[in-house]
PDB file of C-alpha atoms in Angstrom:
ATOM      1  CA  MET P   1      -9.367  15.543  20.840  1.00 29.00           C
ATOM      2  CA  THR P   2      -5.972  15.182  19.200  1.00 29.00           C
ATOM      3  CA  TYR P   3      -6.194  13.919  15.650  1.00 30.00           C
ATOM      4  CA  ILE P   4      -3.537  11.352  14.769  1.00 36.00           C
ATOM      5  CA  PRO P   5      -3.250  10.587  11.063  1.00 44.00           C
ATOM      6  CA  GLU P   6      -3.718   6.946  10.168  1.00 50.00           C
ATOM      7  CA  THR P   7      -2.556   7.172   6.563  1.00 53.00           C
ATOM      8  CA  PRO P   8       0.135   4.513   6.187  1.00 51.00           C
ATOM      9  CA  LYS P   9       3.282   4.657   4.213  1.00 57.00           C
ATOM     10  CA  GLN P  10       3.625   1.088   2.980  1.00 64.00           C
ATOM     11  CA  VAL P  11       3.949  -1.988   5.156  1.00 63.00           C
ATOM     12  CA  ILE P  12       4.316  -5.499   3.780  1.00 61.00           C
ATOM     13  CA  PRO P  13       5.240  -8.365   6.118  1.00 50.00           C
ATOM     14  CA  LYS P  14       8.606  -9.977   5.427  1.00 43.00           C
ATOM     15  CA  GLN P  15       7.017 -13.271   4.501  1.00 36.00           C
ATOM     16  CA  VAL P  16       5.364 -11.737   1.427  1.00 38.00           C
ATOM     17  CA  ALA P  17       8.387  -9.822   0.147  1.00 40.00           C
ATOM     18  CA  PRO P  18       8.805 -10.132  -3.638  1.00 39.00           C
ATOM     19  CA  LYS P  19      11.353 -12.442  -5.209  1.00 40.00           C
ATOM     20  CA  PRO P  20      12.273 -13.085  -8.832  1.00 40.00           C
ATOM     21  CA  ALA P  21      10.496 -15.946 -10.529  1.00 40.00           C
ATOM     22  CA  ALA P  22      11.908 -19.277  -9.344  1.00 42.00           C
ATOM     23  CA  PRO P  23      10.803 -22.908  -9.058  1.00 45.00           C
ATOM     24  CA  LEU P  24       8.286 -23.377  -6.270  1.00 44.00           C
ATOM     25  CA  SER P  25       8.698 -25.801  -3.413  1.00 45.00           C
ATOM     26  CA  LYS P  26       6.008 -28.474  -3.016  1.00 46.00           C
ATOM     27  CA  ALA P  27       4.627 -26.684   0.052  1.00 46.00           C
ATOM     28  CA  THR P  28       4.420 -23.330  -1.678  1.00 46.00           C
ATOM     29  CA  SER P  29       3.004 -24.903  -4.820  1.00 46.00           C
ATOM     30  CA  ALA P  30       0.196 -26.455  -2.818  1.00 47.00           C
ATOM     31  CA  LYS P  31      -0.689 -23.117  -1.221  1.00 50.00           C
ATOM     32  CA  THR P  32      -0.705 -21.274  -4.534  1.00 49.00           C
ATOM     33  CA  LYS P  33      -2.379 -23.898  -6.702  1.00 65.00           C
ATOM     34  CA  THR P  34      -5.672 -22.037  -6.575  1.00 85.00           C
ATOM     35  CA  SER P  35      -5.561 -18.292  -7.202  1.00 89.00           C
ATOM     36  CA  PRO P  36      -7.270 -16.298  -4.458  1.00 95.00           C
ATOM     37  CA  SER P  37      -9.924 -13.709  -5.123  1.00 96.00           C
ATOM     38  CA  SER P  38      -8.711 -10.228  -4.211  1.00 98.00           C
ATOM     39  CA  GLN P  39     -11.553  -7.800  -3.671  1.00 98.00           C
ATOM     40  CA  PHE P  40     -11.094  -4.235  -2.440  1.00 98.00           C
ATOM     41  CA  ILE P  41     -14.141  -2.749  -0.743  1.00 98.00           C
ATOM     42  CA  PRO P  42     -14.569   0.737   0.761  1.00 97.00           C
ATOM     43  CA  LEU P  43     -13.989   0.834   4.506  1.00 97.00           C
ATOM     44  CA  ASN P  44     -17.239   0.849   6.497  1.00 95.00           C
ATOM     45  CA  GLU P  45     -18.321   0.459  10.110  1.00 96.00           C
ATOM     46  CA  THR P  46     -18.198  -3.339   9.848  1.00 96.00           C
ATOM     47  CA  HIS P  47     -14.406  -3.430   9.620  1.00 97.00           C
ATOM     48  CA  LEU P  48     -13.504  -0.468  11.852  1.00 97.00           C
ATOM     49  CA  GLU P  49     -12.514  -2.581  14.847  1.00 97.00           C
ATOM     50  CA  THR P  50     -10.448  -4.945  12.695  1.00 98.00           C
ATOM     51  CA  VAL P  51      -8.613  -2.084  10.974  1.00 97.00           C
ATOM     52  CA  LEU P  52      -7.842  -0.420  14.312  1.00 97.00           C
ATOM     53  CA  GLY P  53      -6.363  -3.682  15.563  1.00 97.00           C
ATOM     54  CA  TRP P  54      -4.098  -3.840  12.518  1.00 97.00           C
ATOM     55  CA  ARG P  55      -3.223  -0.153  12.751  1.00 95.00           C
ATOM     56  CA  ASN P  56      -1.964  -0.579  16.322  1.00 96.00           C
ATOM     57  CA  LEU P  57       0.250  -3.585  15.619  1.00 96.00           C
ATOM     58  CA  PRO P  58       3.864  -2.598  16.430  1.00 93.00           C
ATOM     59  CA  HIS P  59       5.277  -3.462  12.993  1.00 90.00           C
ATOM     60  CA  ILE P  60       2.579  -1.336  11.323  1.00 93.00           C
ATOM     61  CA  ARG P  61       2.736   1.620  13.735  1.00 89.00           C
ATOM     62  CA  GLU P  62       6.466   1.980  13.209  1.00 85.00           C
ATOM     63  CA  ASN P  63       5.855   2.601   9.503  1.00 82.00           C
ATOM     64  CA  MET P  64       3.171   5.265  10.000  1.00 80.00           C
ATOM     65  CA  HIS P  65       3.513   9.029   9.845  1.00 74.00           C
ATOM     66  CA  SER P  66       2.757   8.851  13.559  1.00 78.00           C
ATOM     67  CA  THR P  67       3.886   5.834  15.587  1.00 83.00           C
ATOM     68  CA  ASP P  68       1.552   6.597  18.512  1.00 87.00           C
ATOM     69  CA  GLU P  69      -1.095   4.027  19.357  1.00 93.00           C
ATOM     70  CA  ILE P  70      -4.568   5.051  18.168  1.00 94.00           C
ATOM     71  CA  SER P  71      -7.519   5.080  20.582  1.00 96.00           C
ATOM     72  CA  TRP P  72     -11.019   4.012  19.580  1.00 97.00           C
ATOM     73  CA  GLN P  73     -12.291   7.607  19.756  1.00 97.00           C
ATOM     74  CA  GLN P  74      -9.413   8.849  17.606  1.00 96.00           C
ATOM     75  CA  HIS P  75     -10.157   6.063  15.142  1.00 96.00           C
ATOM     76  CA  LEU P  76     -13.838   7.077  14.942  1.00 97.00           C
ATOM     77  CA  SER P  77     -12.860  10.726  14.471  1.00 97.00           C
ATOM     78  CA  TRP P  78     -10.504   9.756  11.644  1.00 95.00           C
ATOM     79  CA  PHE P  79     -13.253   7.673  10.003  1.00 97.00           C
ATOM     80  CA  GLU P  80     -15.719  10.579  10.109  1.00 96.00           C
ATOM     81  CA  THR P  81     -13.108  12.833   8.518  1.00 96.00           C
ATOM     82  CA  LEU P  82     -12.405  10.199   5.877  1.00 96.00           C
ATOM     83  CA  LYS P  83     -16.090   9.930   4.911  1.00 93.00           C
ATOM     84  CA  ASN P  84     -16.194  13.673   4.188  1.00 92.00           C
ATOM     85  CA  ASN P  85     -12.956  13.812   2.199  1.00 95.00           C
ATOM     86  CA  ALA P  86     -13.549  13.263  -1.526  1.00 93.00           C
ATOM     87  CA  GLY P  87      -9.802  13.246  -2.144  1.00 94.00           C
ATOM     88  CA  LYS P  88      -9.228  10.035  -0.160  1.00 95.00           C
ATOM     89  CA  GLN P  89     -10.224   6.447  -0.813  1.00 96.00           C
ATOM     90  CA  PHE P  90      -9.636   3.731   1.777  1.00 97.00           C
ATOM     91  CA  PHE P  91     -10.207   0.102   0.818  1.00 98.00           C
ATOM     92  CA  VAL P  92     -10.202  -3.093   2.867  1.00 98.00           C
ATOM     93  CA  PHE P  93      -8.311  -5.901   1.124  1.00 98.00           C
ATOM     94  CA  MET P  94     -10.570  -8.975   1.121  1.00 98.00           C
ATOM     95  CA  GLN P  95      -8.779 -12.202   0.227  1.00 98.00           C
ATOM     96  CA  ASN P  96     -11.247 -15.001  -0.449  1.00 97.00           C
ATOM     97  CA  GLN P  97     -13.839 -12.872   1.428  1.00 96.00           C
ATOM     98  CA  ARG P  98     -11.543 -12.564   4.473  1.00 97.00           C
ATOM     99  CA  PRO P  99     -10.205  -9.103   5.446  1.00 98.00           C
ATOM    100  CA  ILE P 100      -6.391  -9.135   5.521  1.00 98.00           C
ATOM    101  CA  GLY P 101      -5.232  -5.533   5.003  1.00 98.00           C
ATOM    102  CA  VAL P 102      -5.873  -2.088   3.574  1.00 97.00           C
ATOM    103  CA  LEU P 103      -5.065  -0.045   0.485  1.00 98.00           C
ATOM    104  CA  ASN P 104      -5.580   3.709   0.367  1.00 97.00           C
ATOM    105  CA  PHE P 105      -5.286   6.508  -2.181  1.00 97.00           C
ATOM    106  CA  THR P 106      -4.976  10.262  -1.616  1.00 96.00           C
ATOM    107  CA  LEU P 107      -5.179  12.966  -4.257  1.00 93.00           C
ATOM    108  CA  ILE P 108      -2.171  15.266  -3.801  1.00 91.00           C
ATOM    109  CA  GLY P 109      -0.557  18.164  -5.644  1.00 84.00           C
ATOM    110  CA  PRO P 110       2.245  18.031  -8.231  1.00 81.00           C
ATOM    111  CA  ILE P 111       5.487  16.206  -7.373  1.00 82.00           C
ATOM    112  CA  LYS P 112       8.826  17.475  -8.674  1.00 76.00           C
ATOM    113  CA  ASN P 113      10.959  14.826 -10.325  1.00 74.00           C
ATOM    114  CA  SER P 114      14.293  15.218 -12.103  1.00 64.00           C
ATOM    115  CA  HIS P 115      12.668  16.664 -15.200  1.00 62.00           C
ATOM    116  CA  GLU P 116       9.578  18.658 -14.323  1.00 65.00           C
ATOM    117  CA  LEU P 117       6.588  19.081 -12.050  1.00 66.00           C
ATOM    118  CA  THR P 118       4.143  16.236 -12.508  1.00 70.00           C
ATOM    119  CA  ALA P 119       0.439  16.764 -12.903  1.00 71.00           C
ATOM    120  CA  PRO P 120      -1.524  16.424  -9.648  1.00 74.00           C
ATOM    121  CA  CYS P 121      -1.116  12.792  -8.701  1.00 89.00           C
ATOM    122  CA  ILE P 122      -2.347  10.059  -6.394  1.00 94.00           C
ATOM    123  CA  GLU P 123      -0.368   8.891  -3.374  1.00 96.00           C
ATOM    124  CA  TRP P 124      -0.939   5.346  -2.203  1.00 97.00           C
ATOM    125  CA  GLY P 125      -0.292   3.439   0.979  1.00 95.00           C
ATOM    126  CA  CYS P 126      -1.068  -0.019   2.268  1.00 95.00           C
ATOM    127  CA  TYR P 127      -0.529  -2.594   4.945  1.00 94.00           C
ATOM    128  CA  ILE P 128      -1.285  -6.253   5.510  1.00 96.00           C
ATOM    129  CA  GLY P 129      -2.573  -6.875   9.002  1.00 97.00           C
ATOM    130  CA  GLU P 130      -2.866 -10.659   8.981  1.00 96.00           C
ATOM    131  CA  ASP P 131      -0.017 -13.176   9.049  1.00 92.00           C
ATOM    132  CA  ASN P 132      -1.632 -16.204   7.434  1.00 92.00           C
ATOM    133  CA  VAL P 133      -2.137 -14.830   3.934  1.00 96.00           C
ATOM    134  CA  TRP P 134      -1.639 -16.178   0.425  1.00 96.00           C
ATOM    135  CA  PRO P 135       2.064 -16.103  -0.589  1.00 94.00           C
ATOM    136  CA  GLY P 136       2.575 -13.090  -2.847  1.00 94.00           C
ATOM    137  CA  SER P 137      -0.187 -10.954  -1.331  1.00 96.00           C
ATOM    138  CA  GLY P 138       2.174  -7.976  -1.201  1.00 95.00           C
ATOM    139  CA  LEU P 139       2.756  -8.250  -4.930  1.00 96.00           C
ATOM    140  CA  LEU P 140      -0.990  -8.343  -5.513  1.00 97.00           C
ATOM    141  CA  LEU P 141      -1.322  -5.094  -3.531  1.00 97.00           C
ATOM    142  CA  GLU P 142       1.279  -3.481  -5.780  1.00 97.00           C
ATOM    143  CA  ILE P 143      -0.485  -4.628  -8.952  1.00 98.00           C
ATOM    144  CA  ALA P 144      -3.860  -3.561  -7.565  1.00 98.00           C
ATOM    145  CA  ALA P 145      -2.593  -0.073  -6.750  1.00 98.00           C
ATOM    146  CA  LEU P 146      -1.045   0.481 -10.174  1.00 98.00           C
ATOM    147  CA  ASP P 147      -4.000  -0.927 -12.097  1.00 98.00           C
ATOM    148  CA  TYR P 148      -6.568   0.982 -10.069  1.00 97.00           C
ATOM    149  CA  ALA P 149      -4.753   4.313 -10.372  1.00 96.00           C
ATOM    150  CA  PHE P 150      -3.824   4.088 -14.041  1.00 96.00           C
ATOM    151  CA  ILE P 151      -6.492   1.895 -15.620  1.00 95.00           C
ATOM    152  CA  SER P 152      -9.581   2.393 -13.469  1.00 95.00           C
ATOM    153  CA  LYS P 153      -9.025   6.041 -12.518  1.00 93.00           C
ATOM    154  CA  ASN P 154      -6.896   7.180 -15.484  1.00 93.00           C
ATOM    155  CA  ALA P 155      -4.472   8.969 -13.136  1.00 93.00           C
ATOM    156  CA  ALA P 156      -1.361  10.514 -14.679  1.00 92.00           C
ATOM    157  CA  THR P 157       1.029   9.780 -11.813  1.00 93.00           C
ATOM    158  CA  LEU P 158       1.248   7.543  -8.750  1.00 95.00           C
ATOM    159  CA  TYR P 159       3.413   8.548  -5.773  1.00 95.00           C
ATOM    160  CA  ALA P 160       4.655   6.455  -2.840  1.00 95.00           C
ATOM    161  CA  GLU P 161       6.667   6.925   0.336  1.00 94.00           C
ATOM    162  CA  VAL P 162       8.490   4.144   2.179  1.00 93.00           C
ATOM    163  CA  LEU P 163      10.717   4.286   5.254  1.00 91.00           C
ATOM    164  CA  SER P 164      14.315   3.326   4.475  1.00 91.00           C
ATOM    165  CA  SER P 165      14.085   0.536   7.056  1.00 88.00           C
ATOM    166  CA  ASN P 166      11.232  -1.177   5.175  1.00 89.00           C
ATOM    167  CA  GLN P 167      13.393  -3.313   2.922  1.00 90.00           C
ATOM    168  CA  SER P 168      10.649  -5.644   1.678  1.00 90.00           C
ATOM    169  CA  VAL P 169       8.671  -2.795   0.108  1.00 93.00           C
ATOM    170  CA  LEU P 170      11.802  -1.108  -1.249  1.00 95.00           C
ATOM    171  CA  LYS P 171      12.695  -4.334  -3.056  1.00 95.00           C
ATOM    172  CA  MET P 172       9.164  -4.575  -4.394  1.00 94.00           C
ATOM    173  CA  HIS P 173       9.227  -1.047  -5.833  1.00 96.00           C
ATOM    174  CA  LYS P 174      12.580  -1.765  -7.459  1.00 95.00           C
ATOM    175  CA  LEU P 175      11.141  -4.912  -9.025  1.00 95.00           C
ATOM    176  CA  PHE P 176       8.196  -2.919 -10.412  1.00 97.00           C
ATOM    177  CA  GLN P 177      10.614  -0.292 -11.779  1.00 96.00           C
ATOM    178  CA  TYR P 178       9.467   2.842  -9.984  1.00 96.00           C
ATOM    179  CA  GLU P 179      11.290   6.106 -10.591  1.00 94.00           C
ATOM    180  CA  THR P 180      13.315   7.027  -7.502  1.00 94.00           C
ATOM    181  CA  LEU P 181      13.052  10.583  -6.163  1.00 93.00           C
ATOM    182  CA  GLU P 182      15.271  12.437  -3.713  1.00 92.00           C
ATOM    183  CA  ASP P 183      15.039  11.167  -0.136  1.00 93.00           C
ATOM    184  CA  ARG P 184      13.343  13.226   2.563  1.00 91.00           C
ATOM    185  CA  ILE P 185      14.415  13.391   6.193  1.00 91.00           C
ATOM    186  CA  ASP P 186      11.562  13.512   8.713  1.00 86.00           C
ATOM    187  CA  GLU P 187      11.735  14.184  12.420  1.00 78.00           C
ATOM    188  CA  LYS P 188       9.910  11.862  14.821  1.00 68.00           C
ATOM    189  CA  PRO P 189       8.600  14.177  17.579  1.00 59.00           C
ATOM    190  CA  GLU P 190       6.993  11.330  19.511  1.00 55.00           C
ATOM    191  CA  LYS P 191      10.415   9.738  19.942  1.00 55.00           C
ATOM    192  CA  LYS P 192      13.602  11.055  21.513  1.00 50.00           C
ATOM    193  CA  GLU P 193      14.374  14.646  20.524  1.00 56.00           C
ATOM    194  CA  GLY P 194      16.553  14.785  17.436  1.00 62.00           C
ATOM    195  CA  THR P 195      15.422  11.390  16.122  1.00 81.00           C
ATOM    196  CA  THR P 196      14.970  11.377  12.350  1.00 86.00           C
ATOM    197  CA  VAL P 197      13.957   8.849   9.718  1.00 87.00           C
ATOM    198  CA  THR P 198      14.778   8.660   6.029  1.00 92.00           C
ATOM    199  CA  VAL P 199      11.775   8.537   3.729  1.00 93.00           C
ATOM    200  CA  LYS P 200      12.357   6.967   0.322  1.00 95.00           C
ATOM    201  CA  ARG P 201      10.158   8.546  -2.345  1.00 95.00           C
ATOM    202  CA  PHE P 202       8.913   6.964  -5.582  1.00 96.00           C
ATOM    203  CA  LEU P 203       6.991   7.982  -8.678  1.00 94.00           C
ATOM    204  CA  TYR P 204       5.284   6.063 -11.458  1.00 96.00           C
ATOM    205  CA  GLN P 205       3.883   7.553 -14.674  1.00 94.00           C
ATOM    206  CA  GLN P 206       0.766   6.134 -16.270  1.00 95.00           C
ATOM    207  CA  LYS P 207       2.419   5.696 -19.667  1.00 95.00           C
ATOM    208  CA  GLN P 208       5.246   3.743 -18.014  1.00 95.00           C
ATOM    209  CA  TRP P 209       2.895   1.242 -16.375  1.00 97.00           C
ATOM    210  CA  LEU P 210       0.750   0.770 -19.469  1.00 97.00           C
ATOM    211  CA  THR P 211       3.937   0.067 -21.455  1.00 97.00           C
ATOM    212  CA  LYS P 212       5.736  -2.064 -18.860  1.00 95.00           C
ATOM    213  CA  ARG P 213       2.848  -3.914 -17.243  1.00 97.00           C
ATOM    214  CA  GLU P 214       3.042  -7.189 -19.167  1.00 96.00           C
ATOM    215  CA  LYS P 215       6.839  -7.272 -18.985  1.00 95.00           C
ATOM    216  CA  VAL P 216       6.822  -6.674 -15.225  1.00 96.00           C
ATOM    217  CA  LEU P 217       4.171  -9.340 -14.656  1.00 96.00           C
ATOM    218  CA  SER P 218       6.185 -11.814 -16.753  1.00 95.00           C
ATOM    219  CA  MET P 219       9.085 -11.380 -14.315  1.00 94.00           C
ATOM    220  CA  LEU P 220       6.938 -12.523 -11.395  1.00 95.00           C
ATOM    221  CA  PRO P 221       6.072 -16.118 -10.479  1.00 94.00           C
ATOM    222  CA  LYS P 222       3.328 -17.392 -12.786  1.00 94.00           C
ATOM    223  CA  GLN P 223       0.847 -17.798  -9.933  1.00 95.00           C
ATOM    224  CA  ILE P 224       1.046 -14.040  -9.268  1.00 95.00           C
ATOM    225  CA  GLY P 225       0.039 -13.221 -12.835  1.00 94.00           C
ATOM    226  CA  ALA P 226      -2.819 -15.696 -12.580  1.00 95.00           C
ATOM    227  CA  ALA P 227      -3.971 -14.230  -9.262  1.00 97.00           C
ATOM    228  CA  ALA P 228      -3.802 -10.700 -10.695  1.00 96.00           C
ATOM    229  CA  GLN P 229      -6.694 -11.612 -12.952  1.00 95.00           C
ATOM    230  CA  HIS P 230      -8.899 -11.994  -9.881  1.00 96.00           C
ATOM    231  CA  ILE P 231      -8.391  -8.467  -8.505  1.00 97.00           C
ATOM    232  CA  HIS P 232     -11.609  -6.434  -8.260  1.00 97.00           C
ATOM    233  CA  PHE P 233     -12.515  -3.063  -6.766  1.00 98.00           C
ATOM    234  CA  VAL P 234     -15.896  -2.050  -5.407  1.00 95.00           C
ATOM    235  CA  ASP P 235     -16.119   1.764  -5.455  1.00 84.00           C
TER     236      ASP P 235
END
C-alpha cells in the first residue's frame, strides 16, 4: 500500500483571513457577541471519517505535501502510524463541541535561520474543513498553536511552511510577526513534469511570543482576544 502523507501545511479559508482591528458590522457583531469555546482533542476513531472528508476537499488537498486524494485504507494506515509516533500530535478543533478542523504538531530537527541553528523545534500545520465557522477561527488557530507550543509544551522554536499561493495564511503570519526564512522550491511529481511550487518558511522563538503576545493580541479585534481565553487542549 502506498503511504501518502496527510500532514498539512496551513490552510485557512478566505472568509477567516485576518484583518487589522476595525469597527464591526451589525451582522458580524451579532455572530461574535458570544465567544465560542475552542477545544482541541486528540484525533480518535470517532472523527476519522470527518477528517478524511476534509482532507480530500480540493482547497485543502492543493495545500498538502501531496495533492493526491486519500483513500479510506490509506487514511487508516496513516492513523495507525500516527498512533505509534511520539513525535507527532494531531488534534481535532472542536468549536462549541462541533468539529471544524485540525491542528497538528511534529517534532523536527534544528532549523537554520539568519543567525544560527535553532534548537530542535516543533513544526505545526492546520486546516479548517467547515465553512460555517465563527469569524476569526483562523486567528484562534494561530493563537492556539503558539500558546500550546510555547506555554504548554515549553518549546524553544515553532516552525511553519505555507505555499506562496496561500495568501490568507501568509497575511496572518505577517500579522503575528513571524521571522521569515529563505523560500524553498518543491517539485510536484503528481502534476505535470517540471511543475514546482514555492514554499514560504517561517520561524517563531519562544522568547519572542512571550514578549509580544499581549501586544499582538491587542492589534486584533477585541472579540478575538476574548475568544482566546476559551482555548483548551486535551492531551
